[in-house]
Amino acid sequence: MSVKFDISFAKSAKIDGGLAIQLKLAGDGPAAGAAEADPEGVVTRAAEIAKFSGKPMSTLDLIAPHGSPADRLVVLGLGKAEALTAYDWLKAGGVAASSVKSMTRVVIFADVPGLAVGGAQLAGFALGMLLRAYSFDTYKTKKGEDDENKAPKTVKVTIVTAEHAAAKKAFAESDAIAGGVLLARELVNLPPNVLGPVEFADRAKELEKLGVEVEILTEKEMKKLGMGALLGVAQGSVRPPRLAVMQWKGGKPKDAPVAFIGKGVVFDTGGISIKPGAGMEDMKGDMGGAAAVIGLMHTLAARKAKVNAVGILGLVENMPDGNAQRPGDIVTTMSGQTIEIINTDAEGRLVLADALYYCNDRFKPRFMINLATLTGAILVALGNLQAGLFSNDDTLAGQLSGVGDVTGERLWRMPLGKEYDKLIDSKFADMKNTGGRHAGSITAAQLLKRFVGETPWAHLDIAGTAMNSPSSEINQSWGSGYGVRLLDELVRAHYEVG
Ligand code: MN
Ligand code: ZN
């Protein structure tokens, strides 16, 4: 990340050069902080000339505005007060961050006349700034001149509001959320030669600093547990697999945990059923589920969430090799159920089958949610605007859809059913690992369902949303960090005690 926003909240601030940002509703109403930032009222005239009406996320940018103590003045439109959502506040923060450019001091006036602005909205705005600031440029030895975030720098941001105390308090949580999202993005963006299963497990181990208990299971231990499906995927790679088990104990000791399980295929060649070459480099992102889970555990621990949570990462590499698994192989899972391998590129479900069963067996969780870049078919169905949601529990599915709308990390529920389940019956084993092209996302979910027992469970197919997603006000990076804010909000809204 090359820009660091050092954000504070204050009752007032003196502008002495730098950038001033005024928030404004749509229509004729005044912009926030007009007396300080724009004592001569030049914004009104400029807005008329530029036909700026305060539409959501639009900006009016004035250089050296007459009579203003600021070097630059940006008016940021919020649209209509009644239409403004929590997610809009994040987006507004993102737009504010993108307006900073070469400035190093920013004063933002947030008390919009005619709008009730509280701590939660301001913390959301600040979170949007932090999320927008991220860019993955670790391997760029020459930073582009036009790059929004070109030179490494710290930008001092003061958000002026009467609600400064409440905002400051709420912002501590935004900081924890940003930390989790940015961690997930970073891991998805990292090249696969740098981030193997062992290195990924090391990153999980680092959460111990935040008070998370972390165990790393090696190949030997997984063999002992009988994780034949996960190990079958890993056997073609010279890099050994790992299973990371993270526990955050912020709830009452006796409470069953909530559990999150991530597919962590650090690189997916397809194995012997090798993928076409074009676009294969994107398969470095096939660990987006595991990235979201580690990011979420970071966030829960950093904000000291009052919940017991388990995070499990199935970390493997899927490679073709003399020792790789073949189509036709039959593997025995930890559950005892057998799977015939039809296509070695349908590997994520094999990893998750053992990870889900292990999680359920050991922790008896309240629910299990797994995240996985599982199928290309989910892109065919939903594009990259929503993730696929599959669940055996209407309550959990409803909660997830609800927080999806709040956070802007949206979900569309897909069907499950006996008729679909039949499609993965095998002639030679209990099931086969693909059900063919049709309903490809659904049959993948049906396989997972066979490993979760009666526990409330949801599978989020994030193949379209975790990587290569369209850039937005709050994300310009290839890896989006999808799922961290969604699941943090799920925990916050429905599963924290007291
Ligand atoms: Mn695959
Ligand atoms: Zn995969």
PDB file of C-alpha atoms in Angstrom, residues 237-404:
ATOM      1  CA  SER A 237       2.751 -30.842  -5.909  1.00  0.00           C
ATOM      2  CA  VAL A 238       6.251 -30.736  -4.426  1.00  0.00           C
ATOM      3  CA  ARG A 239       4.855 -28.233  -1.946  1.00  0.00           C
ATOM      4  CA  PRO A 240       3.231 -30.058   0.973  1.00  0.00           C
ATOM      5  CA  PRO A 241      -0.324 -29.227   2.089  1.00  0.00           C
ATOM      6  CA  ARG A 242      -1.329 -27.635   5.361  1.00  0.00           C
ATOM      7  CA  LEU A 243      -4.549 -27.341   7.314  1.00  0.00           C
ATOM      8  CA  ALA A 244      -4.659 -24.175   9.417  1.00  0.00           C
ATOM      9  CA  VAL A 245      -7.025 -24.191  12.390  1.00  0.00           C
ATOM     10  CA  MET A 246      -7.624 -20.794  13.997  1.00  0.00           C
ATOM     11  CA  GLN A 247      -9.694 -20.210  17.104  1.00  0.00           C
ATOM     12  CA  TRP A 248     -10.858 -16.864  18.450  1.00  0.00           C
ATOM     13  CA  LYS A 249     -12.399 -17.230  21.885  1.00  0.00           C
ATOM     14  CA  GLY A 250     -14.214 -13.978  22.534  1.00  0.00           C
ATOM     15  CA  GLY A 251     -17.510 -15.509  23.636  1.00  0.00           C
ATOM     16  CA  LYS A 252     -18.632 -17.423  26.709  1.00  0.00           C
ATOM     17  CA  PRO A 253     -16.439 -20.494  27.260  1.00  0.00           C
ATOM     18  CA  LYS A 254     -19.332 -22.935  26.943  1.00  0.00           C
ATOM     19  CA  ASP A 255     -20.822 -21.461  23.765  1.00  0.00           C
ATOM     20  CA  ALA A 256     -20.399 -23.530  20.599  1.00  0.00           C
ATOM     21  CA  PRO A 257     -18.359 -21.635  18.010  1.00  0.00           C
ATOM     22  CA  VAL A 258     -19.388 -20.320  14.640  1.00  0.00           C
ATOM     23  CA  ALA A 259     -17.154 -21.753  11.939  1.00  0.00           C
ATOM     24  CA  PHE A 260     -15.715 -20.519   8.656  1.00  0.00           C
ATOM     25  CA  ILE A 261     -13.901 -22.774   6.230  1.00  0.00           C
ATOM     26  CA  GLY A 262     -11.893 -21.563   3.240  1.00  0.00           C
ATOM     27  CA  LYS A 263     -10.705 -23.219   0.067  1.00  0.00           C
ATOM     28  CA  GLY A 264      -7.019 -22.435  -0.180  1.00  0.00           C
ATOM     29  CA  VAL A 265      -5.762 -23.811  -3.477  1.00  0.00           C
ATOM     30  CA  VAL A 266      -2.672 -21.620  -3.785  1.00  0.00           C
ATOM     31  CA  PHE A 267      -2.468 -22.463  -7.467  1.00  0.00           C
ATOM     32  CA  ASP A 268      -4.824 -24.549  -9.570  1.00  0.00           C
ATOM     33  CA  THR A 269      -3.441 -25.892 -12.836  1.00  0.00           C
ATOM     34  CA  GLY A 270      -6.378 -28.289 -13.006  1.00  0.00           C
ATOM     35  CA  GLY A 271      -3.974 -31.169 -12.333  1.00  0.00           C
ATOM     36  CA  ILE A 272      -3.904 -33.984 -14.912  1.00  0.00           C
ATOM     37  CA  SER A 273      -7.190 -32.580 -16.284  1.00  0.00           C
ATOM     38  CA  ILE A 274      -5.101 -29.536 -17.029  1.00  0.00           C
ATOM     39  CA  LYS A 275      -6.698 -26.176 -17.767  1.00  0.00           C
ATOM     40  CA  PRO A 276      -6.167 -24.291 -21.046  1.00  0.00           C
ATOM     41  CA  GLY A 277      -3.206 -21.907 -20.898  1.00  0.00           C
ATOM     42  CA  ALA A 278      -5.104 -18.674 -21.510  1.00  0.00           C
ATOM     43  CA  GLY A 279      -5.880 -16.967 -18.228  1.00  0.00           C
ATOM     44  CA  MET A 280      -4.349 -19.712 -16.109  1.00  0.00           C
ATOM     45  CA  GLU A 281      -2.351 -17.093 -14.199  1.00  0.00           C
ATOM     46  CA  ASP A 282      -5.620 -16.054 -12.539  1.00  0.00           C
ATOM     47  CA  MET A 283      -5.578 -19.361 -10.683  1.00  0.00           C
ATOM     48  CA  LYS A 284      -3.229 -17.799  -8.146  1.00  0.00           C
ATOM     49  CA  GLY A 285      -6.502 -16.452  -6.760  1.00  0.00           C
ATOM     50  CA  ASP A 286      -7.950 -19.916  -6.158  1.00  0.00           C
ATOM     51  CA  MET A 287      -7.271 -19.379  -2.475  1.00  0.00           C
ATOM     52  CA  GLY A 288      -9.725 -16.477  -2.237  1.00  0.00           C
ATOM     53  CA  GLY A 289     -11.927 -18.428   0.189  1.00  0.00           C
ATOM     54  CA  ALA A 290      -9.048 -19.064   2.558  1.00  0.00           C
ATOM     55  CA  ALA A 291      -7.993 -15.418   2.196  1.00  0.00           C
ATOM     56  CA  ALA A 292     -11.467 -14.273   3.255  1.00  0.00           C
ATOM     57  CA  VAL A 293     -11.453 -16.594   6.262  1.00  0.00           C
ATOM     58  CA  ILE A 294      -8.037 -15.464   7.527  1.00  0.00           C
ATOM     59  CA  GLY A 295      -9.081 -11.845   6.926  1.00  0.00           C
ATOM     60  CA  LEU A 296     -12.274 -12.397   8.890  1.00  0.00           C
ATOM     61  CA  MET A 297     -10.404 -14.006  11.798  1.00  0.00           C
ATOM     62  CA  HIS A 298      -8.063 -11.011  11.798  1.00  0.00           C
ATOM     63  CA  THR A 299     -11.015  -8.636  11.983  1.00  0.00           C
ATOM     64  CA  LEU A 300     -12.865 -10.554  14.712  1.00  0.00           C
ATOM     65  CA  ALA A 301      -9.731 -10.709  16.866  1.00  0.00           C
ATOM     66  CA  ALA A 302      -8.650  -7.126  16.180  1.00  0.00           C
ATOM     67  CA  ARG A 303     -12.022  -5.768  17.253  1.00  0.00           C
ATOM     68  CA  LYS A 304     -12.300  -8.306  20.075  1.00  0.00           C
ATOM     69  CA  ALA A 305     -15.626  -9.651  18.858  1.00  0.00           C
ATOM     70  CA  LYS A 306     -17.708 -11.258  21.596  1.00  0.00           C
ATOM     71  CA  VAL A 307     -18.021 -14.578  19.852  1.00  0.00           C
ATOM     72  CA  ASN A 308     -16.274 -17.932  19.685  1.00  0.00           C
ATOM     73  CA  ALA A 309     -15.162 -18.421  16.101  1.00  0.00           C
ATOM     74  CA  VAL A 310     -13.227 -21.120  14.291  1.00  0.00           C
ATOM     75  CA  GLY A 311     -11.481 -20.525  10.977  1.00  0.00           C
ATOM     76  CA  ILE A 312     -10.151 -23.441   8.953  1.00  0.00           C
ATOM     77  CA  LEU A 313      -8.027 -23.193   5.820  1.00  0.00           C
ATOM     78  CA  GLY A 314      -7.465 -26.127   3.482  1.00  0.00           C
ATOM     79  CA  LEU A 315      -4.156 -25.225   1.836  1.00  0.00           C
ATOM     80  CA  VAL A 316      -2.932 -27.202  -1.166  1.00  0.00           C
ATOM     81  CA  GLU A 317      -1.501 -26.790  -4.632  1.00  0.00           C
ATOM     82  CA  ASN A 318      -3.086 -28.643  -7.574  1.00  0.00           C
ATOM     83  CA  MET A 319      -0.342 -29.680 -10.009  1.00  0.00           C
ATOM     84  CA  PRO A 320       0.105 -32.270 -12.750  1.00  0.00           C
ATOM     85  CA  ASP A 321       3.013 -34.528 -11.954  1.00  0.00           C
ATOM     86  CA  GLY A 322       4.107 -38.157 -12.056  1.00  0.00           C
ATOM     87  CA  ASN A 323       2.587 -38.495  -8.630  1.00  0.00           C
ATOM     88  CA  ALA A 324      -0.578 -36.472  -9.313  1.00  0.00           C
ATOM     89  CA  GLN A 325      -3.974 -38.050  -8.868  1.00  0.00           C
ATOM     90  CA  ARG A 326      -5.707 -39.409 -11.974  1.00  0.00           C
ATOM     91  CA  PRO A 327      -9.249 -39.360 -13.290  1.00  0.00           C
ATOM     92  CA  GLY A 328     -10.548 -42.744 -12.217  1.00  0.00           C
ATOM     93  CA  ASP A 329      -8.837 -42.680  -8.829  1.00  0.00           C
ATOM     94  CA  ILE A 330     -11.074 -43.318  -5.837  1.00  0.00           C
ATOM     95  CA  VAL A 331     -10.208 -41.501  -2.614  1.00  0.00           C
ATOM     96  CA  THR A 332     -11.518 -42.142   0.882  1.00  0.00           C
ATOM     97  CA  THR A 333     -12.471 -39.034   2.819  1.00  0.00           C
ATOM     98  CA  MET A 334     -12.111 -38.526   6.556  1.00  0.00           C
ATOM     99  CA  SER A 335     -15.859 -39.183   6.842  1.00  0.00           C
ATOM    100  CA  GLY A 336     -15.356 -42.651   5.392  1.00  0.00           C
ATOM    101  CA  GLN A 337     -17.316 -41.792   2.226  1.00  0.00           C
ATOM    102  CA  THR A 338     -15.510 -42.489  -1.041  1.00  0.00           C
ATOM    103  CA  ILE A 339     -15.201 -40.202  -4.076  1.00  0.00           C
ATOM    104  CA  GLU A 340     -14.384 -41.200  -7.615  1.00  0.00           C
ATOM    105  CA  ILE A 341     -12.262 -38.610  -9.360  1.00  0.00           C
ATOM    106  CA  ILE A 342     -13.726 -37.791 -12.770  1.00  0.00           C
ATOM    107  CA  ASN A 343     -11.915 -34.512 -13.342  1.00  0.00           C
ATOM    108  CA  THR A 344      -8.880 -33.488 -11.300  1.00  0.00           C
ATOM    109  CA  ASP A 345      -9.777 -29.827 -11.890  1.00  0.00           C
ATOM    110  CA  ALA A 346     -12.794 -30.248  -9.584  1.00  0.00           C
ATOM    111  CA  GLU A 347     -10.395 -30.205  -6.655  1.00  0.00           C
ATOM    112  CA  GLY A 348     -11.757 -27.508  -4.368  1.00  0.00           C
ATOM    113  CA  ARG A 349     -14.714 -29.623  -3.247  1.00  0.00           C
ATOM    114  CA  LEU A 350     -12.297 -32.456  -2.379  1.00  0.00           C
ATOM    115  CA  VAL A 351     -10.317 -30.153  -0.118  1.00  0.00           C
ATOM    116  CA  LEU A 352     -13.490 -28.790   1.463  1.00  0.00           C
ATOM    117  CA  ALA A 353     -15.068 -32.236   1.938  1.00  0.00           C
ATOM    118  CA  ASP A 354     -12.357 -33.136   4.454  1.00  0.00           C
ATOM    119  CA  ALA A 355     -12.074 -29.646   5.961  1.00  0.00           C
ATOM    120  CA  LEU A 356     -15.845 -29.407   6.554  1.00  0.00           C
ATOM    121  CA  TYR A 357     -16.095 -32.877   8.031  1.00  0.00           C
ATOM    122  CA  TYR A 358     -13.125 -32.234  10.310  1.00  0.00           C
ATOM    123  CA  CYS A 359     -14.590 -28.931  11.473  1.00  0.00           C
ATOM    124  CA  ASN A 360     -18.009 -30.419  12.232  1.00  0.00           C
ATOM    125  CA  ASP A 361     -16.572 -33.479  13.940  1.00  0.00           C
ATOM    126  CA  ARG A 362     -14.157 -31.589  16.163  1.00  0.00           C
ATOM    127  CA  PHE A 363     -15.986 -28.367  17.010  1.00  0.00           C
ATOM    128  CA  LYS A 364     -19.721 -29.161  16.771  1.00  0.00           C
ATOM    129  CA  PRO A 365     -20.215 -25.563  15.578  1.00  0.00           C
ATOM    130  CA  ARG A 366     -23.451 -23.554  15.572  1.00  0.00           C
ATOM    131  CA  PHE A 367     -23.059 -23.251  11.839  1.00  0.00           C
ATOM    132  CA  MET A 368     -20.457 -23.720   9.156  1.00  0.00           C
ATOM    133  CA  ILE A 369     -19.950 -21.291   6.312  1.00  0.00           C
ATOM    134  CA  ASN A 370     -17.448 -22.197   3.655  1.00  0.00           C
ATOM    135  CA  LEU A 371     -16.095 -19.797   1.056  1.00  0.00           C
ATOM    136  CA  ALA A 372     -14.578 -21.035  -2.156  1.00  0.00           C
ATOM    137  CA  THR A 373     -13.673 -19.925  -5.643  1.00  0.00           C
ATOM    138  CA  LEU A 374     -15.347 -23.181  -6.527  1.00  0.00           C
ATOM    139  CA  THR A 375     -16.793 -23.104 -10.034  1.00  0.00           C
ATOM    140  CA  GLY A 376     -16.538 -21.183 -13.282  1.00  0.00           C
ATOM    141  CA  ALA A 377     -20.219 -22.002 -13.669  1.00  0.00           C
ATOM    142  CA  ILE A 378     -21.132 -19.477 -10.966  1.00  0.00           C
ATOM    143  CA  LEU A 379     -19.722 -16.759 -13.251  1.00  0.00           C
ATOM    144  CA  VAL A 380     -21.982 -17.976 -16.027  1.00  0.00           C
ATOM    145  CA  ALA A 381     -24.962 -17.738 -13.675  1.00  0.00           C
ATOM    146  CA  LEU A 382     -24.254 -14.543 -11.731  1.00  0.00           C
ATOM    147  CA  GLY A 383     -21.305 -12.758 -13.315  1.00  0.00           C
ATOM    148  CA  ASN A 384     -19.023 -10.966 -10.904  1.00  0.00           C
ATOM    149  CA  LEU A 385     -21.672  -8.871  -9.165  1.00  0.00           C
ATOM    150  CA  GLN A 386     -23.023 -11.415  -6.678  1.00  0.00           C
ATOM    151  CA  ALA A 387     -21.712 -14.586  -5.083  1.00  0.00           C
ATOM    152  CA  GLY A 388     -23.689 -17.836  -5.143  1.00  0.00           C
ATOM    153  CA  LEU A 389     -25.267 -18.848  -1.851  1.00  0.00           C
ATOM    154  CA  PHE A 390     -26.188 -22.470  -1.164  1.00  0.00           C
ATOM    155  CA  SER A 391     -27.578 -23.501   2.190  1.00  0.00           C
ATOM    156  CA  ASN A 392     -29.373 -26.258   4.042  1.00  0.00           C
ATOM    157  CA  ASP A 393     -30.803 -23.725   6.510  1.00  0.00           C
ATOM    158  CA  ASP A 394     -33.299 -20.974   5.666  1.00  0.00           C
ATOM    159  CA  THR A 395     -32.507 -18.902   8.765  1.00  0.00           C
ATOM    160  CA  LEU A 396     -28.783 -18.784   8.040  1.00  0.00           C
ATOM    161  CA  ALA A 397     -29.423 -18.141   4.350  1.00  0.00           C
ATOM    162  CA  GLY A 398     -31.772 -15.266   5.218  1.00  0.00           C
ATOM    163  CA  GLN A 399     -29.261 -13.708   7.584  1.00  0.00           C
ATOM    164  CA  LEU A 400     -26.548 -13.941   4.945  1.00  0.00           C
ATOM    165  CA  SER A 401     -28.681 -12.357   2.240  1.00  0.00           C
ATOM    166  CA  GLY A 402     -29.586  -9.559   4.640  1.00  0.00           C
ATOM    167  CA  VAL A 403     -26.007  -8.678   5.560  1.00  0.00           C
ATOM    168  CA  GLY A 404     -25.091  -9.015   1.898  1.00  0.00           C
TER     169      GLY A 404
END
